[in-house]
CSV table of C-alpha atoms in Angstrom, one decimal:
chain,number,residue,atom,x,y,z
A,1,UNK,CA,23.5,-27.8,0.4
A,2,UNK,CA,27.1,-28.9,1.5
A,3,UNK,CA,28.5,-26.1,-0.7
A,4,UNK,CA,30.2,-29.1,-2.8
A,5,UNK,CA,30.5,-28.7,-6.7
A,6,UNK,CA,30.1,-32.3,-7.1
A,7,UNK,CA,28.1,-35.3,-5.9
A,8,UNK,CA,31.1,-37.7,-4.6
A,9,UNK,CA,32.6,-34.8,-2.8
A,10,UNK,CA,29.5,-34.8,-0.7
A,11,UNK,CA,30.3,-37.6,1.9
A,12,UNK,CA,26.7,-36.5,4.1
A,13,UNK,CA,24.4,-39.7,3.0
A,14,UNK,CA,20.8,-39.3,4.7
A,15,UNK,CA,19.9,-36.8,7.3
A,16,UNK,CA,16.9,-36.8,9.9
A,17,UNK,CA,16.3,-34.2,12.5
A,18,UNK,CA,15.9,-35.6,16.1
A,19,UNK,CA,13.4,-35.0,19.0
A,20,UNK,CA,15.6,-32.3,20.4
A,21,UNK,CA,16.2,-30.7,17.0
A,22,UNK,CA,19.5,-32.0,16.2
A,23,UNK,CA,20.4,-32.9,13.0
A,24,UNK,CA,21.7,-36.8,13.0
A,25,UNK,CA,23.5,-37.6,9.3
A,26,UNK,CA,24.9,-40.4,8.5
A,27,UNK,CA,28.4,-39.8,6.0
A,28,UNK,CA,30.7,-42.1,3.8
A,29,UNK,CA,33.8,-41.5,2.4
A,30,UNK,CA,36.8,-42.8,0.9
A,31,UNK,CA,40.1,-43.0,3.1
A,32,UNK,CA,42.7,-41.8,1.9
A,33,UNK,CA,45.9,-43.8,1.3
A,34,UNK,CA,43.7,-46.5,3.2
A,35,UNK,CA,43.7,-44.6,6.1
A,36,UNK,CA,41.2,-42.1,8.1
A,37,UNK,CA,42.9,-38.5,8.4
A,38,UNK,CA,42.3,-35.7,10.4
A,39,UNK,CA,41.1,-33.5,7.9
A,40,UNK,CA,38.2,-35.8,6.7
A,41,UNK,CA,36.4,-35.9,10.0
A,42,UNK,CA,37.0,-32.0,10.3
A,43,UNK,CA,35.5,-31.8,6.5
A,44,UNK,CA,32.2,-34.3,7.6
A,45,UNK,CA,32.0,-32.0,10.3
A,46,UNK,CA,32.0,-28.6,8.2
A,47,UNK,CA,29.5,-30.2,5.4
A,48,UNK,CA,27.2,-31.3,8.5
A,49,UNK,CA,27.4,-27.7,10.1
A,50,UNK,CA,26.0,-26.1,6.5
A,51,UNK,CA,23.7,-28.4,5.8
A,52,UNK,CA,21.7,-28.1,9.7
A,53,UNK,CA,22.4,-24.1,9.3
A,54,UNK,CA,20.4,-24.6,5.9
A,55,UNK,CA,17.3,-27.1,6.9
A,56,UNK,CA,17.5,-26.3,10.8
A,57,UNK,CA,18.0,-22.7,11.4
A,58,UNK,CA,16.6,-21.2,8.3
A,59,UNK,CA,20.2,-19.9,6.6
A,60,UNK,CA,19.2,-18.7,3.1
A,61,UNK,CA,21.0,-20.8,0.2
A,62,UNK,CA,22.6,-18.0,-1.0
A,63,UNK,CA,24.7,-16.7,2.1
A,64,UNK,CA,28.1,-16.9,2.3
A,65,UNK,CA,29.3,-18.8,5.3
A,66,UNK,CA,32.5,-17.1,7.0
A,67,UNK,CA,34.1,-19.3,9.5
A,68,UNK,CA,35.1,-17.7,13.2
A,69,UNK,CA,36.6,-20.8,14.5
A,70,UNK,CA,36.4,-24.4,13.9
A,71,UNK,CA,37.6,-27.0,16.7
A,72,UNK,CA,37.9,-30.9,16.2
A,73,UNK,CA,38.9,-33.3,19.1
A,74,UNK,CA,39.3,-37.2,17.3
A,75,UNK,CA,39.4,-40.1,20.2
A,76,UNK,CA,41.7,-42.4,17.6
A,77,UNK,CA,41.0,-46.5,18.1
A,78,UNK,CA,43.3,-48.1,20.1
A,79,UNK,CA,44.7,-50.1,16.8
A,80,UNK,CA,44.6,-49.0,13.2
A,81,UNK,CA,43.0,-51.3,10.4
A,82,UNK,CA,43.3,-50.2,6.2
A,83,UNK,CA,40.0,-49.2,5.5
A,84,UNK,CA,38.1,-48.2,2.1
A,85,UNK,CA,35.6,-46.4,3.5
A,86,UNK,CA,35.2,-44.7,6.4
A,87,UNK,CA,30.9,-44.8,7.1
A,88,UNK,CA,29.5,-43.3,10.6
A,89,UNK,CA,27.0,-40.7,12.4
A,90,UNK,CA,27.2,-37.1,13.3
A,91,UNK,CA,25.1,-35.4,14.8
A,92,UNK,CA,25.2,-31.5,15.0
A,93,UNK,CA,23.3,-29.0,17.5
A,94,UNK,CA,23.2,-24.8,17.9
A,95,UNK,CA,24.1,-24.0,21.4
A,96,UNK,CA,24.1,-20.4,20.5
A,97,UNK,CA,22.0,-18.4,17.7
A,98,UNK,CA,21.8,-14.5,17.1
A,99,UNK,CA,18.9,-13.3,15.0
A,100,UNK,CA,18.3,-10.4,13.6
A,101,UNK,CA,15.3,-9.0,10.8
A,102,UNK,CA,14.1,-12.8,11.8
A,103,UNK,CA,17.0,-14.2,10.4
A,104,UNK,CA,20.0,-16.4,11.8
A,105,UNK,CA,22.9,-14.2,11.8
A,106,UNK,CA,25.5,-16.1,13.7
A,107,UNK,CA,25.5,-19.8,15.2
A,108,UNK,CA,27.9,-21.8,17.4
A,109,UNK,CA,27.7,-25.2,16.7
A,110,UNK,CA,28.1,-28.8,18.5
A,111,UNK,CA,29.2,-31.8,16.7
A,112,UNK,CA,29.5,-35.7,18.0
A,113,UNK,CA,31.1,-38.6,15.4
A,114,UNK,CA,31.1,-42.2,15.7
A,115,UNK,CA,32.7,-44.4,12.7
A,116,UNK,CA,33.7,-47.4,11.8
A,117,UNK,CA,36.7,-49.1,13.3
A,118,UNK,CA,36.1,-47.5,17.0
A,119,UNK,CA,36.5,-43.6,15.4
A,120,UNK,CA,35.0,-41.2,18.0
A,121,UNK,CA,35.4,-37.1,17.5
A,122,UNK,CA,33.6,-34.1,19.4
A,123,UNK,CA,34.1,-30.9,17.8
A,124,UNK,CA,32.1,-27.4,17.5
A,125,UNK,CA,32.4,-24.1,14.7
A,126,UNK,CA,31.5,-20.4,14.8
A,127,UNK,CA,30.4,-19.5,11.9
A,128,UNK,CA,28.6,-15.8,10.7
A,129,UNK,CA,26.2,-15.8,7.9
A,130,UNK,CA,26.1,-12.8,5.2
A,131,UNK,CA,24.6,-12.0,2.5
A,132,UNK,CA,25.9,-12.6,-0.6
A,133,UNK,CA,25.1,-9.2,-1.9
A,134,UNK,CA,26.6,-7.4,1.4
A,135,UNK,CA,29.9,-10.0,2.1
A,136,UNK,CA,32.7,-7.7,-0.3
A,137,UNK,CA,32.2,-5.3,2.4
A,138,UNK,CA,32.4,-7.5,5.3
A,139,UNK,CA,35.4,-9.5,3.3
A,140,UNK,CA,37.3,-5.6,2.5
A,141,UNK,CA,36.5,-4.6,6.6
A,142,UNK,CA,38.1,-8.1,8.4
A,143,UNK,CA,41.1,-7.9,5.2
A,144,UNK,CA,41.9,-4.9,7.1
A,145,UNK,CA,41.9,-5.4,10.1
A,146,UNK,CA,44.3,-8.2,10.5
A,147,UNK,CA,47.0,-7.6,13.7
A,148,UNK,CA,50.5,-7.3,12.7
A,149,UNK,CA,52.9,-10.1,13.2
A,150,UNK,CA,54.4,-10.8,16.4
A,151,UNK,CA,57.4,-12.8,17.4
A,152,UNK,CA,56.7,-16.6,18.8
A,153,UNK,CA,58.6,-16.9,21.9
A,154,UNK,CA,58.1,-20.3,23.0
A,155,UNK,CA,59.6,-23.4,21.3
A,156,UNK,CA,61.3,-23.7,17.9
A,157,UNK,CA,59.8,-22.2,14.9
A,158,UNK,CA,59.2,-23.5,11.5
A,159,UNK,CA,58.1,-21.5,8.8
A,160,UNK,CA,56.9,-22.9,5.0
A,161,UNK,CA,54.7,-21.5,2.4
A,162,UNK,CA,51.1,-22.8,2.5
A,163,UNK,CA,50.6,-25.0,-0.6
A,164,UNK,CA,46.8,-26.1,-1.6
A,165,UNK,CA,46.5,-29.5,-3.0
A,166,UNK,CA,44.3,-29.2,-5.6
A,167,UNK,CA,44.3,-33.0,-6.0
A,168,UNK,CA,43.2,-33.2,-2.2
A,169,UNK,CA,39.0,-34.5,-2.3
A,170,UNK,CA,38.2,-31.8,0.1
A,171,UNK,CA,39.8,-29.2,-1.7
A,172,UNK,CA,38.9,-30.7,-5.4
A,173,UNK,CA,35.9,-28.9,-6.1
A,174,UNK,CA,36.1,-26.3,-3.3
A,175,UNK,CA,37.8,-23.4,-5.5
A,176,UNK,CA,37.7,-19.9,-3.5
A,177,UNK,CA,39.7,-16.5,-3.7
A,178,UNK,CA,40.7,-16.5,-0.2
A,179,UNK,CA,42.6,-19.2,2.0
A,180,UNK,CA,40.0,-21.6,2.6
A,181,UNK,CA,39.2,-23.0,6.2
A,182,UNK,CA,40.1,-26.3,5.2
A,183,UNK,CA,43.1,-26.0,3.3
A,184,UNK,CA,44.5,-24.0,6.5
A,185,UNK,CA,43.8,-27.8,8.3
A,186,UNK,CA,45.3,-29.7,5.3
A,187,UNK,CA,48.5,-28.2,5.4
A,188,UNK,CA,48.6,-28.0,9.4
A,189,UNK,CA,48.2,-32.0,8.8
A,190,UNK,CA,50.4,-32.5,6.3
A,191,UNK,CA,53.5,-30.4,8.1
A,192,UNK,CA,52.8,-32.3,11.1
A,193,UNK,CA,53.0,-35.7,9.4
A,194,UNK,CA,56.2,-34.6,7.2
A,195,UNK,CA,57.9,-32.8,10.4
A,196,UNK,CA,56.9,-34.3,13.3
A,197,UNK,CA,55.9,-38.0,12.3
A,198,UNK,CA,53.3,-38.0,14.1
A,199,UNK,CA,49.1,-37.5,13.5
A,200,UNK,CA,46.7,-34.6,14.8
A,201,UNK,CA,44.8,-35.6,17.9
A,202,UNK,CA,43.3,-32.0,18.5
A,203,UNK,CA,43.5,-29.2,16.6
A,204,UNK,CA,41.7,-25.7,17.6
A,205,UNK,CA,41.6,-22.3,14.9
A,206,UNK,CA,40.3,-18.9,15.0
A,207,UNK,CA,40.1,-16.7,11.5
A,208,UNK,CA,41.0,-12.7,12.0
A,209,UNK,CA,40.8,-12.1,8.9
A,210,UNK,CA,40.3,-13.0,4.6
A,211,UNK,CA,44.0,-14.1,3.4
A,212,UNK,CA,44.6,-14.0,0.0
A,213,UNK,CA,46.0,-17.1,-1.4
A,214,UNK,CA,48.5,-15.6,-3.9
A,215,UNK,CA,51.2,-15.2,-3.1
A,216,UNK,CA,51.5,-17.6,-0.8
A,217,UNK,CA,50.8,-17.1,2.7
A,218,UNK,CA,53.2,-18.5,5.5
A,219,UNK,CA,52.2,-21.2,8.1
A,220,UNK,CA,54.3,-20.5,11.3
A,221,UNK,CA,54.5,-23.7,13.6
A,222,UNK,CA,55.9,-23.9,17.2
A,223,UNK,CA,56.7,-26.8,18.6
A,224,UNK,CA,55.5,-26.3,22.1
A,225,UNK,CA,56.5,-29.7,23.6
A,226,UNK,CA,56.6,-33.5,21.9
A,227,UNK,CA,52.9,-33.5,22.0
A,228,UNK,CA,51.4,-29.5,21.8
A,229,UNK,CA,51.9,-27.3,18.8
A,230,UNK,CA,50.6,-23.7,18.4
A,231,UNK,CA,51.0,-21.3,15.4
A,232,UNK,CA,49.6,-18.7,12.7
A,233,UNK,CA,49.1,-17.9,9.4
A,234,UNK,CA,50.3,-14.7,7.8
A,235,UNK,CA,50.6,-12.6,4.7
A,236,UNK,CA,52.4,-9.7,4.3
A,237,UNK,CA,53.0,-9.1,7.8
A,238,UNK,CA,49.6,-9.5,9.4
A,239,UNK,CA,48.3,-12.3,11.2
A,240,UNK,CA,45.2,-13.8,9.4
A,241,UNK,CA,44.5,-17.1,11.7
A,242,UNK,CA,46.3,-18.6,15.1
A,243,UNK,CA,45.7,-22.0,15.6
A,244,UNK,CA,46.7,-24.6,18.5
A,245,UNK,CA,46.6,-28.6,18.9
A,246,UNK,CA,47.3,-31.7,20.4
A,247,UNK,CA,49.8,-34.5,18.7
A,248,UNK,CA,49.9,-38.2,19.0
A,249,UNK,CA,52.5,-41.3,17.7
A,250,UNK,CA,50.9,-43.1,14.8
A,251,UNK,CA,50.1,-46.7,15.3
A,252,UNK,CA,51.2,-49.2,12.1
A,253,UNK,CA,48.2,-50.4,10.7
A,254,UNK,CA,47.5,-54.3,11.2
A,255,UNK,CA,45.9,-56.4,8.3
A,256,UNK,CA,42.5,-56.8,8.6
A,257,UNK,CA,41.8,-60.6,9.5
């Protein structure tokens, strides 16, 4: 129901709904490297959002999930231990839901993460549901009508073709056509740990459009100050997501005692 190939890429362990109809979930999974990364909250929080769009508000098994924007705020502990395994809650709520035919069309969703280790996130989604027999028409309609590129006038620039790691947990068994939400956050991670030496605090993105993944598409990055970045992801001279976030210095990890 986590639109995951294989069992240990689903890091959602048990699930119960509560009084007010949220859906609390409890997750493990491994840390990478021996440490918690961005991306792994932001891909508890996507499994979390399909699975309460499933079992909550009624989303057919079979639709395609298209992602409007995705947001993820992470409150990092104060020190950093090595851990094996990251284990916490989310919870996940609707705050908005369009119906139409008596089905679930569109949702915005809410998210809230405690971990291990003091790890606190907030985070929320947009997300439109099709059906699978009606999405190449919705995927041919947005393709097309990506905006054209437009220069970045504030702070220095860096350009670099967007790479998927295929060896990457969340991307392992997550094979699509198009440039997938997360591997747009793994490489906005991964640029901003080779570049700027520093981790994602905050990290906001809005989808215009399906981007094909070959050739490679191109992840602009401005540096907006030592601790903002904005940016956007192109092909062929359209603009096919625009993303913003927050940086922070990261801490050396202590030995556990």
């Amino acid at each position: 129901m986590a639109h995951k190939l294989y069992d240990r890429s689903l890091w959602l362990r048990t699930a119960e709904v509560a009084s007010n109809g949220a859906l609390d979930a409890m997750f493990g999974m491994p840390a990478t490297g021996g440490e918690i990364r961005f991306a792994d909250i932001m891909e508890v929080q996507r499994q979390a959002g399909i699975v309460h769009a499933h079992y909550q508000l009624g989303v057919p098994a079979d639709d395609v999930f298209v992602v409007n924007s995705i947001e993820l705020r992470v409150f990092w502990p104060a020190t950093s231990v090595p851990v094996r395994t990251v284990r916490g809650r989310i919870r996940v709520h609707a705050t908005e839901a369009s119906r139409a035919r008596s089905r679930v069309r569109s949702a915005v969703q809410r998210f809230s993460v405690e971990g291990n280790g003091g790890l606190r996130a907030e985070g929320s989604s947009s997300a439109t549901f099709i059906p699978r027999a009606v999405f190449p028409r919705v995927r041919a309609r947005r393709s097309a009508a990506s905006p054209a590129v437009e220069p970045m006038r504030r702070g220095a620039v860096r350009e670099e073709p967007l790479v998927v790691d295929h060896a990457d947990p969340i991307l392992a068994d997550h094979e699509v056509e198009h440039v997938s939400a997360m591997s747009v956050v793994c490489a906005i991670e991964r640029s901003v740990r080779e570049h700027e030496e520093a981790r994602l605090s905050r990290l906001s993105l809005r989808f215009l459009g399906y981007c094909d993944a070959d050739p490679a598409p191109i992840l602009r990055t401005r540096i907006v100050s030592g601790r903002e970045i904005g940016g956007m992801l192109t092909h062929g001279g359209a603009v096919y997501a625009e993303f913003s976030g927050g940086l922070t210095t990261p801490l050396p990890q202590r030995r556990r005692t």
